[in-house]
Structures are given as C-alpha cells and as structure tokens.
CSV table of C-alpha atoms in Angstrom, one decimal:
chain,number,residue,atom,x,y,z
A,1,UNK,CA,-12.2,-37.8,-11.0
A,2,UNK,CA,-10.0,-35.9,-8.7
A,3,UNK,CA,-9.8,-32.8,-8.1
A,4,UNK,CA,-6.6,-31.0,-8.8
A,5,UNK,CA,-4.9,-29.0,-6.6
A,6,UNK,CA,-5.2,-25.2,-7.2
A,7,UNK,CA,-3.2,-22.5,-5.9
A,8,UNK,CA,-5.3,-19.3,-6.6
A,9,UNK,CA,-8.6,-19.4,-8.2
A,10,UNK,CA,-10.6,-16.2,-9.9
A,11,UNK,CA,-14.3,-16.3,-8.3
A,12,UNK,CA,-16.5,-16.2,-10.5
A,13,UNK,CA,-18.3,-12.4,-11.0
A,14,UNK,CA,-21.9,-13.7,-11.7
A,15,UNK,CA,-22.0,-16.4,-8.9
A,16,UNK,CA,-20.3,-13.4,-6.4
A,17,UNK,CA,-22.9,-11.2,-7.5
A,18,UNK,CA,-25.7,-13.5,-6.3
A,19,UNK,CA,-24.0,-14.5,-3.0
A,20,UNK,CA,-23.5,-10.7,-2.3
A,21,UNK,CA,-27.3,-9.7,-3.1
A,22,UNK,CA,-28.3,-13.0,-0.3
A,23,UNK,CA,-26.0,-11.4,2.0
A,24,UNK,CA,-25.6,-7.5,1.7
A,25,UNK,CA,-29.5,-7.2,0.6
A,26,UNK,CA,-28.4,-5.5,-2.6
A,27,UNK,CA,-30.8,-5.7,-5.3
A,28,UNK,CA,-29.9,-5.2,-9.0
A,29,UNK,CA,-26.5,-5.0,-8.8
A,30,UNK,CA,-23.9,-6.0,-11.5
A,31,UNK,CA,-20.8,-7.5,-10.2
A,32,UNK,CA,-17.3,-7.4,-12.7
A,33,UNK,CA,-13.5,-8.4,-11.8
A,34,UNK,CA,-11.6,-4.9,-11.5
A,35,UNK,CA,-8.2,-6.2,-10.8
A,36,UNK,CA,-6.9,-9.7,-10.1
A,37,UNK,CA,-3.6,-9.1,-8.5
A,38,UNK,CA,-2.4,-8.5,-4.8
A,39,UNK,CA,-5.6,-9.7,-4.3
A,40,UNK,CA,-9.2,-10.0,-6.5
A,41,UNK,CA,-11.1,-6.5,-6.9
A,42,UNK,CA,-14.8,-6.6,-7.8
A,43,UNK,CA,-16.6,-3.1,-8.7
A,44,UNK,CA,-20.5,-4.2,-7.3
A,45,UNK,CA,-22.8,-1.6,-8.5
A,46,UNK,CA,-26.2,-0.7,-9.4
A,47,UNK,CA,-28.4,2.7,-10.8
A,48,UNK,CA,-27.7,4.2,-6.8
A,49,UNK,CA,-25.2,2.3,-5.3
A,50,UNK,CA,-21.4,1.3,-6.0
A,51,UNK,CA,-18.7,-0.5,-3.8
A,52,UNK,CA,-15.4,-2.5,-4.2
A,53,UNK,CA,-15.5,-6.3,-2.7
A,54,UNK,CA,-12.2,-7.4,-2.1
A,55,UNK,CA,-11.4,-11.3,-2.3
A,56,UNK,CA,-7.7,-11.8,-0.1
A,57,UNK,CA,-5.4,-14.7,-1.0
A,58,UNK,CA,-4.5,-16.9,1.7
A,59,UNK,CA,-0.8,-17.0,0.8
A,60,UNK,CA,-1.0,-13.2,1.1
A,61,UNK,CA,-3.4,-13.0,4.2
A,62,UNK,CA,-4.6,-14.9,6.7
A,63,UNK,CA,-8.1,-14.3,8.6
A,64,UNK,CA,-6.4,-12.6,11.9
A,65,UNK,CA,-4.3,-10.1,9.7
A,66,UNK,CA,-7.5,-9.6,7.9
A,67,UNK,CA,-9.5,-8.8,10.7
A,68,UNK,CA,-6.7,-6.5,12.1
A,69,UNK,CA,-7.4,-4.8,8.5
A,70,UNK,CA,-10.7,-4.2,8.9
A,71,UNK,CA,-10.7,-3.1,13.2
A,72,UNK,CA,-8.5,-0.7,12.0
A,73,UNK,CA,-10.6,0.7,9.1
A,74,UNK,CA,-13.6,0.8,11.5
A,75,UNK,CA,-11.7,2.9,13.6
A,76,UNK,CA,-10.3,5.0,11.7
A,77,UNK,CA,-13.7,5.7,9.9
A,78,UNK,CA,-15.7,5.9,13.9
A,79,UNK,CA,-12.6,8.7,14.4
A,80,UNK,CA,-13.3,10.9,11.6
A,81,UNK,CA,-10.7,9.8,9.4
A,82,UNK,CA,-11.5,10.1,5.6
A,83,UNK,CA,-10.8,6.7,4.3
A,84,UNK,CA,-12.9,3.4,2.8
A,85,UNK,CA,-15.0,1.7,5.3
A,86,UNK,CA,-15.9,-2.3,5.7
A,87,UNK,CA,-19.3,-2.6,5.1
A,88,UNK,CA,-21.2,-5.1,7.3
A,89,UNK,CA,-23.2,-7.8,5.8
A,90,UNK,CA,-27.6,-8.3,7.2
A,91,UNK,CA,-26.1,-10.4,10.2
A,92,UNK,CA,-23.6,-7.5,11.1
A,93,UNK,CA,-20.5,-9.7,9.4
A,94,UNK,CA,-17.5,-7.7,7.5
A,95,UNK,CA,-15.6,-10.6,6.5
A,96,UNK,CA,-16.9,-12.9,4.0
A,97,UNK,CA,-16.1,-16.6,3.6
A,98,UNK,CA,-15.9,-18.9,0.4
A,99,UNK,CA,-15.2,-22.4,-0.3
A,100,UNK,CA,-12.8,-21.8,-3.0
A,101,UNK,CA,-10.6,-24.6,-5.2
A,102,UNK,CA,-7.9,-23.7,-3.2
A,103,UNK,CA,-9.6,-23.7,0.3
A,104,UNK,CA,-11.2,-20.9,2.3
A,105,UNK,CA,-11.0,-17.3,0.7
A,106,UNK,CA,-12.1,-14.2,2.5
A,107,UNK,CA,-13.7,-10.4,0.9
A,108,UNK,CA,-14.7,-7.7,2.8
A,109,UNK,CA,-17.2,-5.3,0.8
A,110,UNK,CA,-15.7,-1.8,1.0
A,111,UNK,CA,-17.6,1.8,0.6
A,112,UNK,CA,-16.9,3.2,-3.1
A,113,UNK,CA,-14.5,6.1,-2.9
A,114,UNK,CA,-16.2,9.1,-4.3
A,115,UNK,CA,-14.3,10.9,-7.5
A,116,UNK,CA,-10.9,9.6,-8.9
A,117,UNK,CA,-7.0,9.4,-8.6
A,118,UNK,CA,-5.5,12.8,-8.8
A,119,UNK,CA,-1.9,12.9,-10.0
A,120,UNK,CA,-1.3,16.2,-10.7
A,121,UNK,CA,-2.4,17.7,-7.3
A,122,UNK,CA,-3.5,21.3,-7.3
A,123,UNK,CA,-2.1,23.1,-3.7
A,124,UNK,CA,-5.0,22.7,-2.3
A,125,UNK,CA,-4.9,19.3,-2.9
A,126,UNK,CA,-1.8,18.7,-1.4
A,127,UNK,CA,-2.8,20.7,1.8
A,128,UNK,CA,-5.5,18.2,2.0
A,129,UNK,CA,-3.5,15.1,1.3
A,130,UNK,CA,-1.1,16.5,4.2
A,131,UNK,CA,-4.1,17.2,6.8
A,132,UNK,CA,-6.1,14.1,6.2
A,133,UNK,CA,-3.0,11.7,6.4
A,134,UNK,CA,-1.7,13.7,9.5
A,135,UNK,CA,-5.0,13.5,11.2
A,136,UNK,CA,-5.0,9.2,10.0
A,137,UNK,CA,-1.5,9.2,11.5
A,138,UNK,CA,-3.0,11.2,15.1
A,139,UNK,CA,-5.2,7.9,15.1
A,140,UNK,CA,-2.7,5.7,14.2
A,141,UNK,CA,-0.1,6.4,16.8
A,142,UNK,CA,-2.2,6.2,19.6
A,143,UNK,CA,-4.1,2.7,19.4
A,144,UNK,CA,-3.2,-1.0,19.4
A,145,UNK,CA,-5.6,-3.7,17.6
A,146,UNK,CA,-6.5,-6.6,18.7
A,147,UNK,CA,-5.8,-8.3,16.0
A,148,UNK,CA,-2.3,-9.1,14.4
A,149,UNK,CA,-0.7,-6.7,11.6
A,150,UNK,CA,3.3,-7.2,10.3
A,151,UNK,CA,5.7,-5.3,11.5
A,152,UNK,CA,7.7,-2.9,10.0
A,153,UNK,CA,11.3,-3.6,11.2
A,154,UNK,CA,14.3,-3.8,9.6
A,155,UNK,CA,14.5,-7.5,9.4
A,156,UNK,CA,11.2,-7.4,7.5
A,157,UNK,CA,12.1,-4.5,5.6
A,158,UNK,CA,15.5,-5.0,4.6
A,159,UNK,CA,16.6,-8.1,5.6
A,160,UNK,CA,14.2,-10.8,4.7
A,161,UNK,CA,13.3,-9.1,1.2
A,162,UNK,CA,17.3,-9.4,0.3
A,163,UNK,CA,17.1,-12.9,1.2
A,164,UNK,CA,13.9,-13.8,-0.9
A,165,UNK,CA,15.4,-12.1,-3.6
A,166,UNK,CA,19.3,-13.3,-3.3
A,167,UNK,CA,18.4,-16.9,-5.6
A,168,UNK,CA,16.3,-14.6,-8.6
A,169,UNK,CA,19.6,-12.7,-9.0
A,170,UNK,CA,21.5,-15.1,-10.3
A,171,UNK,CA,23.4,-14.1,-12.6
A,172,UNK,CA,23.2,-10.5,-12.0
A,173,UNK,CA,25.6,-10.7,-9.1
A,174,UNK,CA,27.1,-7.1,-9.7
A,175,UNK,CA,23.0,-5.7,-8.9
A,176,UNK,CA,22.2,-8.1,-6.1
A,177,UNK,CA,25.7,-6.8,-4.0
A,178,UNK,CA,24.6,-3.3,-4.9
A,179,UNK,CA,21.2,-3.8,-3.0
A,180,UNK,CA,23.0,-6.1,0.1
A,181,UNK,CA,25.9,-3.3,0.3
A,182,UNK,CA,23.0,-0.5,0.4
A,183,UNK,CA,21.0,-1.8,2.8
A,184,UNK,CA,23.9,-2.2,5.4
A,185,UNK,CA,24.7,1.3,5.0
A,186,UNK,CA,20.5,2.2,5.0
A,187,UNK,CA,20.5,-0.3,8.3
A,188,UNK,CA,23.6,1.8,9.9
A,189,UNK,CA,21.3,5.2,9.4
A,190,UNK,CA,18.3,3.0,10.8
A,191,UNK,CA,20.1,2.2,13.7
A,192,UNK,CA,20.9,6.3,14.6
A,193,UNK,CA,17.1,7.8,14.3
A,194,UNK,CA,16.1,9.1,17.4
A,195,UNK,CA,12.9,9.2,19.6
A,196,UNK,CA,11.9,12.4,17.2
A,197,UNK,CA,10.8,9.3,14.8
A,198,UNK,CA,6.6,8.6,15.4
A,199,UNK,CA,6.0,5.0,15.7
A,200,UNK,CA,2.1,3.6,14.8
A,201,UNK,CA,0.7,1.7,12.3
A,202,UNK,CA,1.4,3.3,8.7
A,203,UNK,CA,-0.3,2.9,5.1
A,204,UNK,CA,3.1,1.7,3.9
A,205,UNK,CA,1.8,3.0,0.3
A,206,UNK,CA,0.4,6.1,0.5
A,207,UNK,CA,0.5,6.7,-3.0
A,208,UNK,CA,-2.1,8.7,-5.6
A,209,UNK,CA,-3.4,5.1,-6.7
A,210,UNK,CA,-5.0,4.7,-3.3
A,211,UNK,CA,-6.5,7.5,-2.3
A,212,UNK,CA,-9.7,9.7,-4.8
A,213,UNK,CA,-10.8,13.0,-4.9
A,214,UNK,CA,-14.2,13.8,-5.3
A,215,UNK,CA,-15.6,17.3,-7.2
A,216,UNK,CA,-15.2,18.9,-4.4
A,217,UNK,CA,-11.7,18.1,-3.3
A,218,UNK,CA,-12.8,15.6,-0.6
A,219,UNK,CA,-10.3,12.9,-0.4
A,220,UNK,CA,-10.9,9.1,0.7
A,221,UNK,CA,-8.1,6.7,1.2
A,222,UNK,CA,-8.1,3.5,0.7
A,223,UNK,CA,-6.2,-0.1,-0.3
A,224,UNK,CA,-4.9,-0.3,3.6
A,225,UNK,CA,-3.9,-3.8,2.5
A,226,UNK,CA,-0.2,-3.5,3.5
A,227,UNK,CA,-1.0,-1.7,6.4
A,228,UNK,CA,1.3,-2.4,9.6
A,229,UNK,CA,3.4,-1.3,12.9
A,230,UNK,CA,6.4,0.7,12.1
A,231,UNK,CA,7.9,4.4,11.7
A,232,UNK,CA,4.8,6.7,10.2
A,233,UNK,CA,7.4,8.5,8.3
A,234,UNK,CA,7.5,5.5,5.8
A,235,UNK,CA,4.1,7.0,4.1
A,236,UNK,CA,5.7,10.2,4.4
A,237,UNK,CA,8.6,8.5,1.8
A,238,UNK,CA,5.9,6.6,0.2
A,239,UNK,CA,3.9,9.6,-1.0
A,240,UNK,CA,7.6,11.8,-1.4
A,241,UNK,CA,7.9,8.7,-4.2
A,242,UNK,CA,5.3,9.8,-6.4
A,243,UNK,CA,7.3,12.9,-6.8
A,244,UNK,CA,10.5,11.2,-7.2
A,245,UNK,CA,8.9,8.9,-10.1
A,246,UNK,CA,7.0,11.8,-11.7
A,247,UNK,CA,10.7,14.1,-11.8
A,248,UNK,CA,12.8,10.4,-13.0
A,249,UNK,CA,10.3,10.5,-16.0
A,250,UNK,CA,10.6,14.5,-16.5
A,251,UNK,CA,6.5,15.2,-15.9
A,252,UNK,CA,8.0,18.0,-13.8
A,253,UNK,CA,10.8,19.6,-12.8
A,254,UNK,CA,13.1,19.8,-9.8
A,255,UNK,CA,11.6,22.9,-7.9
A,256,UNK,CA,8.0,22.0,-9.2
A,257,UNK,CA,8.5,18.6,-7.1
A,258,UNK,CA,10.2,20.0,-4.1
A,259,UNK,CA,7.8,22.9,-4.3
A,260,UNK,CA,4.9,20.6,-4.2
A,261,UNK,CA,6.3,17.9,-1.4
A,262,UNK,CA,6.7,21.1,0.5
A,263,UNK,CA,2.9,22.4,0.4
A,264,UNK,CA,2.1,18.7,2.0
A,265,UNK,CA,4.6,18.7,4.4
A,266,UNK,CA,3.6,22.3,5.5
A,267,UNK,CA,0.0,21.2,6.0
A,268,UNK,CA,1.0,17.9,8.1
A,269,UNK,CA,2.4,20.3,10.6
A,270,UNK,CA,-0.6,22.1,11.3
A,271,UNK,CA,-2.0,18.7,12.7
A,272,UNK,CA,0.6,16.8,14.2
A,273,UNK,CA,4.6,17.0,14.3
A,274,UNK,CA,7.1,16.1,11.9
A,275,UNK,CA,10.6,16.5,12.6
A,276,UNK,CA,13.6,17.5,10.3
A,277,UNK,CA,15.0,14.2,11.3
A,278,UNK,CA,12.3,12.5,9.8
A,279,UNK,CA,12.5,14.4,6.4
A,280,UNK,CA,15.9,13.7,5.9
A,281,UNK,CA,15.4,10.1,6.6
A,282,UNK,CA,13.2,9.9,3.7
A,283,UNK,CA,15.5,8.4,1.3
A,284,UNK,CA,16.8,5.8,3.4
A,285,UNK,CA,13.3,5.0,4.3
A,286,UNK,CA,12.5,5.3,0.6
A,287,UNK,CA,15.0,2.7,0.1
A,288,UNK,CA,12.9,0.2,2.3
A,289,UNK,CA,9.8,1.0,0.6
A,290,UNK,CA,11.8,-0.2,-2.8
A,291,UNK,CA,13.2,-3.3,-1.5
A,292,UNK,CA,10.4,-4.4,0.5
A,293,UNK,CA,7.9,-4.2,-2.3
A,294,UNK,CA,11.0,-5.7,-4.6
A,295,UNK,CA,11.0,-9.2,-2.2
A,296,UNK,CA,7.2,-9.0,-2.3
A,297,UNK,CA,7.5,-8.9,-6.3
A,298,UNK,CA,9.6,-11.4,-6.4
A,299,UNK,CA,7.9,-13.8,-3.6
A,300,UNK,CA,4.8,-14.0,-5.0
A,301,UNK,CA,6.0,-14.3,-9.2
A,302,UNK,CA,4.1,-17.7,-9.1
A,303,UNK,CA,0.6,-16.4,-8.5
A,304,UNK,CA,0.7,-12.5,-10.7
A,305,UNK,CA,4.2,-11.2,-11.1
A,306,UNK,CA,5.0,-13.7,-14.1
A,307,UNK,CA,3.7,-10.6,-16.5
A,308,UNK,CA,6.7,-8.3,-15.8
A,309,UNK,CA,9.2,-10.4,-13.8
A,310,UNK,CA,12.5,-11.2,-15.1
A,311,UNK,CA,16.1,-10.2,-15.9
A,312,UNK,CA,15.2,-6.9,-17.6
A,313,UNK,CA,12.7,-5.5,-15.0
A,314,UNK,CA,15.2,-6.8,-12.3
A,315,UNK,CA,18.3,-5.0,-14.1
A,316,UNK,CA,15.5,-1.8,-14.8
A,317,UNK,CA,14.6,-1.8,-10.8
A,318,UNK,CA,17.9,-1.6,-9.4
A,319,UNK,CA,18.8,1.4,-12.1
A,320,UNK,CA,16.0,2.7,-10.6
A,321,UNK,CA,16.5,2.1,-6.7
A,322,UNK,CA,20.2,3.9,-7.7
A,323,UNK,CA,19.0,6.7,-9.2
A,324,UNK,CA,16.8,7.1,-6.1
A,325,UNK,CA,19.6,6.8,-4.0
A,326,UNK,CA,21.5,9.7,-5.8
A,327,UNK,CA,18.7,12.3,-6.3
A,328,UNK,CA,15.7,11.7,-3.8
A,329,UNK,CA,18.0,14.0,-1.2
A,330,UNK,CA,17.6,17.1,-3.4
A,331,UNK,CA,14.1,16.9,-3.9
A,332,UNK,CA,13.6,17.2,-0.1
A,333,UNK,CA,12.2,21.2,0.9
C-alpha cells in the first residue's frame, strides 16, 4: 500500500531514546516528548545526567538556518556567555538526521539548564538578567556566521506578517485596518532611529520561559530558535513584555513594573550601552514583536496553532496589541 503523505510527524520517544544512546553514548537514559509545538522537545535523562533534544520542522527550518543556530550557540558558550550549549554526538556531530514520514528531520541535543523559570525576579535577579544578556548582546554585535539566519527588517517584521494574516481576518475588517494603520505609523518611527540603535543578531524572545535560574541565581538562556540579524533592542522590548503582560493582568502594579524594568536596564549599562533612544523605541519595537509572532501564529495554524486559533483569540490579540499600544510608554523608567 502507499504511503500517505505526512506533513509533520511526532518521533517516536522510545525509538529516539535508542538512536540517542548509539550515538551520544548515553547509557540508561529515559527519553519523553516535553512539548510538540514550534518544534518537538524531548527531556533525555538518566540518575546523573539530563538534556533537551530538539527535533526542527522543516517548514520552520531548514539545515543552513539550523546550523547558523547552533555556530552561534558554540560561540556564544566558547565566549563565556551563559546560555544552552549543542552537545556533539561520538563522531563530533551536533546536528542529527532522521528519515522521518515527512522527509529529513534534524535535532540537536542541548545541555540541560540548571534550576527553573523565574517570574517574579528578585533585584538581584534582574541585575543578572541585565548583565548576562548585555554581555550575549557584546558577542552578538560583533560577529557574522557563516551560516544563514532571518533578518529582522521591517518587511519581515511588519510587512510580510500583515500580509499572512490579511485572508484570516476576514470578517473582522475593523481589527485587521487597525493593525495595517499601526504599523504605517510604527514603520514611520522605524524609519527615524538613529545610529544610537545596536545592530547584531538578537534572541527575539528573551522572555522568562527561556531562560532558568539555578539555586544559586546562575542564569542559562536558552530556546535561541528565532534567533536573527536585526536591532538588539528588540530583546530589550521582548523581556520589557513580560512586565507589560504581568501589569495587563494586575500581578503587579505600575511602579512595581517600571521599578523592576529599571533594576535590568541599570545593570545592562554597566556592560555595554543603551541609549534613551532605544528605550523609548520599545513600544514601537514591542509592536513588531506582537505582529511578527501574530503572522507566525497564524502561518503555521495547520501544523499546532489549531488549539487556540480563531475569531476569538484573533479579536482577544488585537485588544491586546491596543492596550499595549496605549500603556507600554508609561511603564518605561
């Protein structure tokens, strides 16, 4: 009988784990799906040692983007930087190949990061966040890879998401002008940032969710999936929109989140610059980080957004995008 065609399969844990003992020389290890989503998370573990193995989809990354992934991790980790490291298979390989339904899937097998998401940061916690993502964006600004990585322009920011999602707002015409009118005014404030602005490649979701703190208040970063060239102040918004969301949804108040912001941006001075400029750009780069990851939402409904995605989380998104538009400026220290 044929084969039908599949567009993303789930690899199966107990076959993986196998494949990965041949290959890492890991002995009694368990091996259990985490996350099957952007991509396919697998927690591999045994009684001394734990790591996350990553399985990409090819309609979300190719091999080259991949490997850019993975360069820049190595450098990043050879540098000092504190974040999640590729770990290289017996033969000195990082990227893994399988012979999936769909065709060739890729994993990379990824150091565990120690402790646990934080999201109510003490101010210590916060200085660290600010040091350690400074001292990632010190290494970031200065290299070029190799290997390809998106850019992170205002065609793929603004203008490409608004087309993706122009079709899924039918009906909901009043929302979908609301966006398109927003982003010309966003792209008008692109247009005037100055040299001031540090260029590099940038998280572009440097959020709580991916980054741990251990019992000691180290910190590891990880999930560098979406990493790319563009402005470094986009994970300065990123991580500004924790605060925004935990305000929106009265975990704190006002002061407590413009205190707190303040503590990280203080600490990101004492290793590299940050101008005023860039601060105040933060809600129009804030703005990006919404629609970008809005297309992205809506691109890729067919393989995991189907849970979520439709009319009501649409309608819900753009309330919130507004309300981000109308308060993330007094948040700002």
């Amino acid at each position: 009988m044929e084969i039908f065609p599949t567009q993303y399969s789930t690899l199966s844990s107990k076959a993986l784990n196998v494949k990965l003992q041949e290959r890492y020389g890991l002995s009694n290890t368990t091996c259990r799906l985490l996350i099957r989503n952007v991509s396919d998370t697998y927690i591999i573990e045994n009684t001394t040692e734990k790591f996350i193995f990553k399985i990409y989809r090819d309609a979300h990354r190719k091999l080259e983007e991949i490997r850019g992934e993975v360069e820049l991790l190595n450098t990043l980790f050879q540098r000092g930087a504190k974040v999640s490291r590729p770990i290289p298979d017996k033969n000195g390989d990082a990227i893994q190949a399988f012979n999936a339904a769909e065709g060739t899937r890729y994993g990379v097998l990824f150091s565990w990061a120690q402790g646990s998401v934080v999201y109510a940061m003490s101010d210590a916690q916060l200085g660290t966040v600010g040091r350690e993502m400074a001292a990632v964006h010190h290494i970031t600004s200065s290299i070029e890879l190799s290997h390809h990585r998106q850019q992170y322009s205002i065609e793929t920011v603004f203008v490409n998401p608004l087309k993706i999602l122009e079709p899924a707002f039918a009906g909901l015409e009043d929302d979908y002008a609301y966006l398109k009118q927003t982003a010309a005014e966003v792209i008008e404030r692109y247009n005037q940032f100055d040299e001031s602005f540090s260029y590099g490649y940038c998280h572009f979701d440097f959020m709580p969710k991916n980054f741990h703190f251990n019992i000691d208040n180290e910190i590891t970063f990880f999930d560098f999936d979406f990493v790319g060239k563009g402005l470094l102040a986009y994970d300065i918004a990123s991580f500004f929109v924790h605060y925004f969301l935990e305000f929106t949804y009265g975990k704190i108040t006002e002061q407590e989140a413009r205190d707190a912001f303040g503590i990280f941006v203080d600490s990101y001075r004492k290793v590299r610059p940050l101008s005023n400029a860039e601060i105040a750009a933060i809600p129009y780069l804030g703005f990006g980080f919404w629609l970008f990851y809005f297309g992205f939402q809506c691109e890729n409904f067919d393989d995991w957004s189907n849970l979520f995605w439709g009319p009501k989380f649409m309608k819900d998104r753009v309330v919130l995008i507004k309300k981000w538009m109308d308060t993330a400026h007094i948040l700002l220290p």
